XYZ file of C-alpha atoms in Angstrom:
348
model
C -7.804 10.593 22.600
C -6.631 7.355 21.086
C -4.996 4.410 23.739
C -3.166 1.821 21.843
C -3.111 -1.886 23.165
C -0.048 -3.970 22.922
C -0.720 -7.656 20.953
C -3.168 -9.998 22.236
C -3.761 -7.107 25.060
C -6.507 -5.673 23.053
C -8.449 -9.160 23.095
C -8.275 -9.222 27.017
C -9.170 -5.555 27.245
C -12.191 -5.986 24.491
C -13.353 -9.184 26.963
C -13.341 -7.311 30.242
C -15.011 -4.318 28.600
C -18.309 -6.224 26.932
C -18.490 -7.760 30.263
C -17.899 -4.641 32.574
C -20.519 -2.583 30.290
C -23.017 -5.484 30.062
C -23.665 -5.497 26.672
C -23.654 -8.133 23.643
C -20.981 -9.076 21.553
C -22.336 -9.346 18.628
C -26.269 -9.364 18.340
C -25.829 -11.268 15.223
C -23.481 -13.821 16.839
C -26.123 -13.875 19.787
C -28.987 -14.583 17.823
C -27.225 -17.477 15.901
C -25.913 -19.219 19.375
C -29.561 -18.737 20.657
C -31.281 -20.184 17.701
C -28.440 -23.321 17.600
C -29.593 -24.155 21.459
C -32.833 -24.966 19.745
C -30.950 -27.551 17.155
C -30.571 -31.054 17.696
C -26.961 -32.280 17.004
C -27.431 -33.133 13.712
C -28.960 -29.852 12.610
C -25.929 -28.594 14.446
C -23.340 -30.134 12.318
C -25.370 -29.306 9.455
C -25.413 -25.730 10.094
C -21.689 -25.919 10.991
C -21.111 -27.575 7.834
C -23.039 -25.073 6.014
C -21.968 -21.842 7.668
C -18.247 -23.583 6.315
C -19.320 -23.990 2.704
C -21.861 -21.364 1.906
C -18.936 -18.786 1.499
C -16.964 -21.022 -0.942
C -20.152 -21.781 -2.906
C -19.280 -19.535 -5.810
C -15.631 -20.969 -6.436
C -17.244 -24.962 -6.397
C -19.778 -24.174 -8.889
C -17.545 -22.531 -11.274
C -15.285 -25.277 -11.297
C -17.644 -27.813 -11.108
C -19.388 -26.212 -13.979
C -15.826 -26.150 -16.067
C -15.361 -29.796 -15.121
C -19.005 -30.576 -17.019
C -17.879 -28.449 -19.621
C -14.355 -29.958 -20.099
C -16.297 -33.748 -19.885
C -18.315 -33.161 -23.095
C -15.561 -31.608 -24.673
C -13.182 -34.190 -24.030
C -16.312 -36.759 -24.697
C -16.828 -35.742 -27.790
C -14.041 -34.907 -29.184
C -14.066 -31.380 -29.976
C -11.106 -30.336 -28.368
C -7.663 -32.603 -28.374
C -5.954 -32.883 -25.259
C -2.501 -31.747 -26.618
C -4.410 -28.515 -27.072
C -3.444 -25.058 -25.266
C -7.572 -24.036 -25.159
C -8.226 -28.102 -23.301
C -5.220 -27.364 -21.142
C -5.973 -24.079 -19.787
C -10.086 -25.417 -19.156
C -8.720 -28.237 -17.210
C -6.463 -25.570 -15.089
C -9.469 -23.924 -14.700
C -11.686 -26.049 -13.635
C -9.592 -28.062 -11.281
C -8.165 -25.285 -9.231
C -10.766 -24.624 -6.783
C -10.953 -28.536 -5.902
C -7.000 -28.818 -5.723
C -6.922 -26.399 -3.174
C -10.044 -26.801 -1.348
C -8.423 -27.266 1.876
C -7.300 -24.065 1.717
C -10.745 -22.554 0.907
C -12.582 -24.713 3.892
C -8.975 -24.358 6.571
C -9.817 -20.605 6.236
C -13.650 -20.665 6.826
C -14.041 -23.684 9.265
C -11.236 -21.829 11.366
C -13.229 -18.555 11.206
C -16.089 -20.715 12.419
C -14.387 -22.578 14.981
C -12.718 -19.664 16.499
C -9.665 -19.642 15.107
C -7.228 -17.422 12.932
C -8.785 -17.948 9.290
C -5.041 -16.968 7.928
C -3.871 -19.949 9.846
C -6.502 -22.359 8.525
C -5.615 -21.585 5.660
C -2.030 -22.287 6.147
C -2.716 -25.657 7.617
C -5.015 -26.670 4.453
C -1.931 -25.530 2.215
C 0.415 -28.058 4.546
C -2.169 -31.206 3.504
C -1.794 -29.819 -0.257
C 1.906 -28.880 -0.052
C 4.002 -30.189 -3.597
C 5.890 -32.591 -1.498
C 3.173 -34.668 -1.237
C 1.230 -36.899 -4.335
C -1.566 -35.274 -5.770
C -4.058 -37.735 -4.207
C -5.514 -37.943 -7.513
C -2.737 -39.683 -8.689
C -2.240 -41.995 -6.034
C -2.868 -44.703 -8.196
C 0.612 -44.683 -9.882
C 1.671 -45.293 -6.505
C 3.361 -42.795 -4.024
C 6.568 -42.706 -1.362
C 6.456 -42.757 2.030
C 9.102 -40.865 4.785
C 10.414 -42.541 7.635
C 9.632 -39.965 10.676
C 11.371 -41.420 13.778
C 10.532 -44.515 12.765
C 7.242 -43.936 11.635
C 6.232 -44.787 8.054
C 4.278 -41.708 7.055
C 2.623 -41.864 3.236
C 3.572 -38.598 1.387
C 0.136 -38.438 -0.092
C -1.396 -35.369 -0.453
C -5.143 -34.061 0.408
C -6.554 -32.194 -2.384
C -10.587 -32.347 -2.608
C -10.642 -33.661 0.681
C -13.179 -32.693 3.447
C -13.165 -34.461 6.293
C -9.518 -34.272 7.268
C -8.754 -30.379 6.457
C -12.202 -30.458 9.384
C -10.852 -32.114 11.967
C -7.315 -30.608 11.551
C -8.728 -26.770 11.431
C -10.877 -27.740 14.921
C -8.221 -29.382 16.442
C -6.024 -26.095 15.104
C -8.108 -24.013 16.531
C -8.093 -25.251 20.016
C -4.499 -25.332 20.295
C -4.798 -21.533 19.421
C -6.950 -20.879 21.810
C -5.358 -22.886 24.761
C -1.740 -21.200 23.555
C -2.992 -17.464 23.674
C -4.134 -18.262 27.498
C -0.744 -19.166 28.366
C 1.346 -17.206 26.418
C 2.736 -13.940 27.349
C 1.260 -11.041 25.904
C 4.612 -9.392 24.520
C 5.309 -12.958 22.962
C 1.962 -13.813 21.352
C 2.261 -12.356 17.585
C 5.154 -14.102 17.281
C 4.759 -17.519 19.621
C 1.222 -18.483 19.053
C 0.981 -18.877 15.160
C 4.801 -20.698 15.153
C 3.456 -23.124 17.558
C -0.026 -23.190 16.444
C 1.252 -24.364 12.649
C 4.012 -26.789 13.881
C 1.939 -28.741 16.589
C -1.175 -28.727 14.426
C 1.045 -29.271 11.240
C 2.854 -32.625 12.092
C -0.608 -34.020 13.904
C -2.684 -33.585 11.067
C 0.295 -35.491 8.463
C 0.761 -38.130 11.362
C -2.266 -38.359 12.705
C -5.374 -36.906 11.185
C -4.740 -37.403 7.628
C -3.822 -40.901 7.923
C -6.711 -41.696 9.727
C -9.241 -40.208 7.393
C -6.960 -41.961 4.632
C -7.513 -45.173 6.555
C -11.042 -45.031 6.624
C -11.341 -44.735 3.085
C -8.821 -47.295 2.509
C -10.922 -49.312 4.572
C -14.211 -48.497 2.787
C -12.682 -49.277 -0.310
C -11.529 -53.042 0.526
C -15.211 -53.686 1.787
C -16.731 -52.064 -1.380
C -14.177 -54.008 -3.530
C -15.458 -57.554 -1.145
C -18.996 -56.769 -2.053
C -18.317 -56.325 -6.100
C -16.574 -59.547 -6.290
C -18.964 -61.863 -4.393
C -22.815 -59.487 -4.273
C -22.582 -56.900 -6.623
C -25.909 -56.207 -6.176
C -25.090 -55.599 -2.794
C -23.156 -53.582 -3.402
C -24.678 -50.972 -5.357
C -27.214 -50.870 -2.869
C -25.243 -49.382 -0.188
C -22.605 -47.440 -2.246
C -25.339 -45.673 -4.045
C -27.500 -44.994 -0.808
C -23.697 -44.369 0.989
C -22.182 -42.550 -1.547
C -23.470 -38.770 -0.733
C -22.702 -39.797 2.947
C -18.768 -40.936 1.932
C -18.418 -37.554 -0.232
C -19.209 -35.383 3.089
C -16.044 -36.870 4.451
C -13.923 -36.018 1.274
C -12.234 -40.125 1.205
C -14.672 -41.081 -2.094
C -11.277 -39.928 -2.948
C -9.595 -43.265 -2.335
C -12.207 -45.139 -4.678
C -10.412 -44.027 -7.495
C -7.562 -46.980 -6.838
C -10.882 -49.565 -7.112
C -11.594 -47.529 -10.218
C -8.282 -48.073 -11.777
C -7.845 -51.602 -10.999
C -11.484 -52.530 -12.889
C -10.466 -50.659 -16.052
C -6.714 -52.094 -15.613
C -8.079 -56.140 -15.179
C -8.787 -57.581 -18.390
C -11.539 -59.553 -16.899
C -13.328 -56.685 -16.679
C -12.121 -53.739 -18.286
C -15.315 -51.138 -17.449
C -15.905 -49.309 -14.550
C -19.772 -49.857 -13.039
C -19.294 -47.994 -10.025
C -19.969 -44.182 -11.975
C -22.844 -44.748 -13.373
C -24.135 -45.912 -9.387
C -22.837 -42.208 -7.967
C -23.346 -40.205 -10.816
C -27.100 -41.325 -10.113
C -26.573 -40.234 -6.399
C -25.105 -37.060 -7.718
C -27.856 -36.347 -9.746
C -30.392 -37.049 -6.483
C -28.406 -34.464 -5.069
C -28.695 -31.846 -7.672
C -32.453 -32.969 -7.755
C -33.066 -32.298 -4.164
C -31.462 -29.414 -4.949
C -33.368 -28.125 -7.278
C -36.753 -29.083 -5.376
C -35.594 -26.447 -3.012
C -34.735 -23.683 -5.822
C -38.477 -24.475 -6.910
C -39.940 -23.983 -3.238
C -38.069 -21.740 -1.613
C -39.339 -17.732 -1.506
C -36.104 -16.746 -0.476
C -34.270 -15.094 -3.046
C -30.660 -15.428 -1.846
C -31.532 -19.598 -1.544
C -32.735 -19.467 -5.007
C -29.651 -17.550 -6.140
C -27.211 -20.241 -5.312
C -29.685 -23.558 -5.188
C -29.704 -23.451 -8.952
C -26.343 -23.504 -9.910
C -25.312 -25.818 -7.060
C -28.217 -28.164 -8.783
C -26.708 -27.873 -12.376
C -23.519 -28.340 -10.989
C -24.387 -31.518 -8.928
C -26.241 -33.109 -11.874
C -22.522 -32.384 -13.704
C -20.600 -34.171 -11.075
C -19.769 -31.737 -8.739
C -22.321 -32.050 -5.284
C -20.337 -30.204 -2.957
C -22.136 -27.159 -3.485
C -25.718 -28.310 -3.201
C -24.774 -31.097 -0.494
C -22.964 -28.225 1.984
C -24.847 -25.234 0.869
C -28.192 -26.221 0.305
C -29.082 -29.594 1.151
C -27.480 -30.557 4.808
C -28.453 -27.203 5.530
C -32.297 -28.073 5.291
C -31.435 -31.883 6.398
C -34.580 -32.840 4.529
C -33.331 -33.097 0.752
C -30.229 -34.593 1.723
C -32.247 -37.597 3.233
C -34.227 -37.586 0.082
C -31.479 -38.383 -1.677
C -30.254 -40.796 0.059
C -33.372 -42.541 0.189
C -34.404 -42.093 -3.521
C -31.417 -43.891 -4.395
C -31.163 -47.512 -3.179
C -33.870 -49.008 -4.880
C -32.720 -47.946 -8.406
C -28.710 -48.794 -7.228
C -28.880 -52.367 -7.761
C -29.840 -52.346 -11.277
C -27.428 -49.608 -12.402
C -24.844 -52.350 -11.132
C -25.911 -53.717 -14.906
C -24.099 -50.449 -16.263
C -20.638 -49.877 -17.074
C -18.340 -46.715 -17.962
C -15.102 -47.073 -19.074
């Protein structure tokens, strides 16, 4: 005999019957909420973090991996630009970081409790086309006028920290929508009003906030270059791995542009400061690849390491090294004392 459950029924009925029969969930689910009880809040938001990137892993690395590849080719000439093979690398390698919201709105929702599918809709919202490319923000951008709001149209690609807070505050909404909701109604109310109220908060609200913190970063980095430069490699190198967990080393790319666009200065000293805190990363990394005994850690810590020492951390930071808390803070703290004199090199 089969007994079919209308929508959002079957949820209730699933509830009542794991409680009624007295028996687990999920043992797996049970064993990770028992073993987070034992985690300080830190370790929590590292696991979280973790548990959120882990899955997209395989779709960083590649891409970061293209990126290194497309930087020596474009380095040293052996492509030009103009040509179809450069063109179709560069597609390649970018897409997984132009819509990373995407990738982490449908895992963080899965991990927050949420509809993945709906994550993943939100993350395509802070990516939509109507929005700059927020690598190109430095051409300058429009804004919209939103009942007398000024709202910047700038998009969220390769962002972090935003897409995070929207998907948990997303998820939420879900959940305190499907309590009130009418059964018959939920497969059609709850996602509509789960994409529109999360929608216009996280472009009103979220995103500009996370924008605003970078912007605000960004003036106090640009303070310390003009009057203590020394200063300031100090704390943007030790910073810097901190800043990318939030996604808004995004907005340094406008302090990037204006030193190669003043003719006072022309060169850009602020890579060769984070590429040195990316490579501390991909060190870290590696350190685990070389102690672990686990065989699925060493299967992804040493492409996440090559990849970080190519640019691309996201991998080994989120997958590898907030998840053992340990490296991270080694590279953090390996970085510092060297900062200061990197402030004595220049890219441009």
């Amino acid at each position: 005999m089969q007994i079919i459950f209308g929508t959002g029924v079957v949820n209730k009925v699933y509830a009542a019957f794991i409680q009624a029969a007295g028996i687990s969930e999920s043992s797996k689910s049970e064993a990770a909420d028992l073993a987070a009880k034992k985690l300080n809040p830190f370790q929590r938001i590292a696991r979280l973090l973790s548990n959120i990137f882990v899955p997209i892993i395989p779709a960083i690395v590649a891409s970061g991996l293209l990126m290194g590849l497309l930087g020596m080719v474009k380095t040293y000439g052996w492509v030009d630009p103009s040509n179809a093979l450069y063109i179709m690398l560069d597609m390649c390698s970018s897409a997984a970081f132009i819509i990373l919201p995407i990738l982490i709105g449908f895992t963080a929702a899965r991990e927050f409790g949420g509809n993945p599918y709906l994550g993943a809709t939100l993350g395509g919202i802070l990516t939509h086309p109507a929005l700059t490319n927020a690598w190109g923000v430095a051409a300058g951008f429009h804004t919209m006028n939103f009942f007398g709001i000024e709202v910047a149209m700038i998009g969220y690609q390769g962002t972090v920290f935003p897409v995070l807070l929207a998907v948990w505050f997303m998820s939420m909404v879900e959940k305190r929508l499907r309590r009130v909701i009418p059964d018959a109604l939920d497969l059609i109310l709850t996602p509509f009003l789960t994409v529109i109220i999360s929608g216009f908060i996280a472009l009103l609200l979220i995103g500009p906030a996370g924008r605003a913190l970078g912007d605000g970063i960004s003036f106090i980095l640009s303070t310390l270059i003009s009057h203590a430069g020394w200063l300031a490699g100090l704390l943007f190198g030790g910073l810097y791995s901190v800043i990318v967990i939030t996604g808004i080393h995004h907005s340094f790319h406008a302090i990037e542009a204006g030193l190669l666009g003043n003719p006072s200065i022309g060169v850009n000293f602020l890579l060769p400061i984070w590429a040195m805190a990316n490579v501390a990363q991909g060190g870290a990394c590696f350190a685990v690849w070389f102690k672990t005994k686990d065989a699925k850690i060493k299967a992804i810590t040493l492409p996440s390491a090559f990849s970080a020492m190519l640019g691309i951390t996201e991998a080994a930071i989120f997958g590898i090294n907030l998840r053992f808390v340990k490296p991270f803070i080694a590279a953090l703290v390996a970085v510092p004392p060297a900062a200061p004199g990197w402030c004595r090199c220049t890219s441009t």
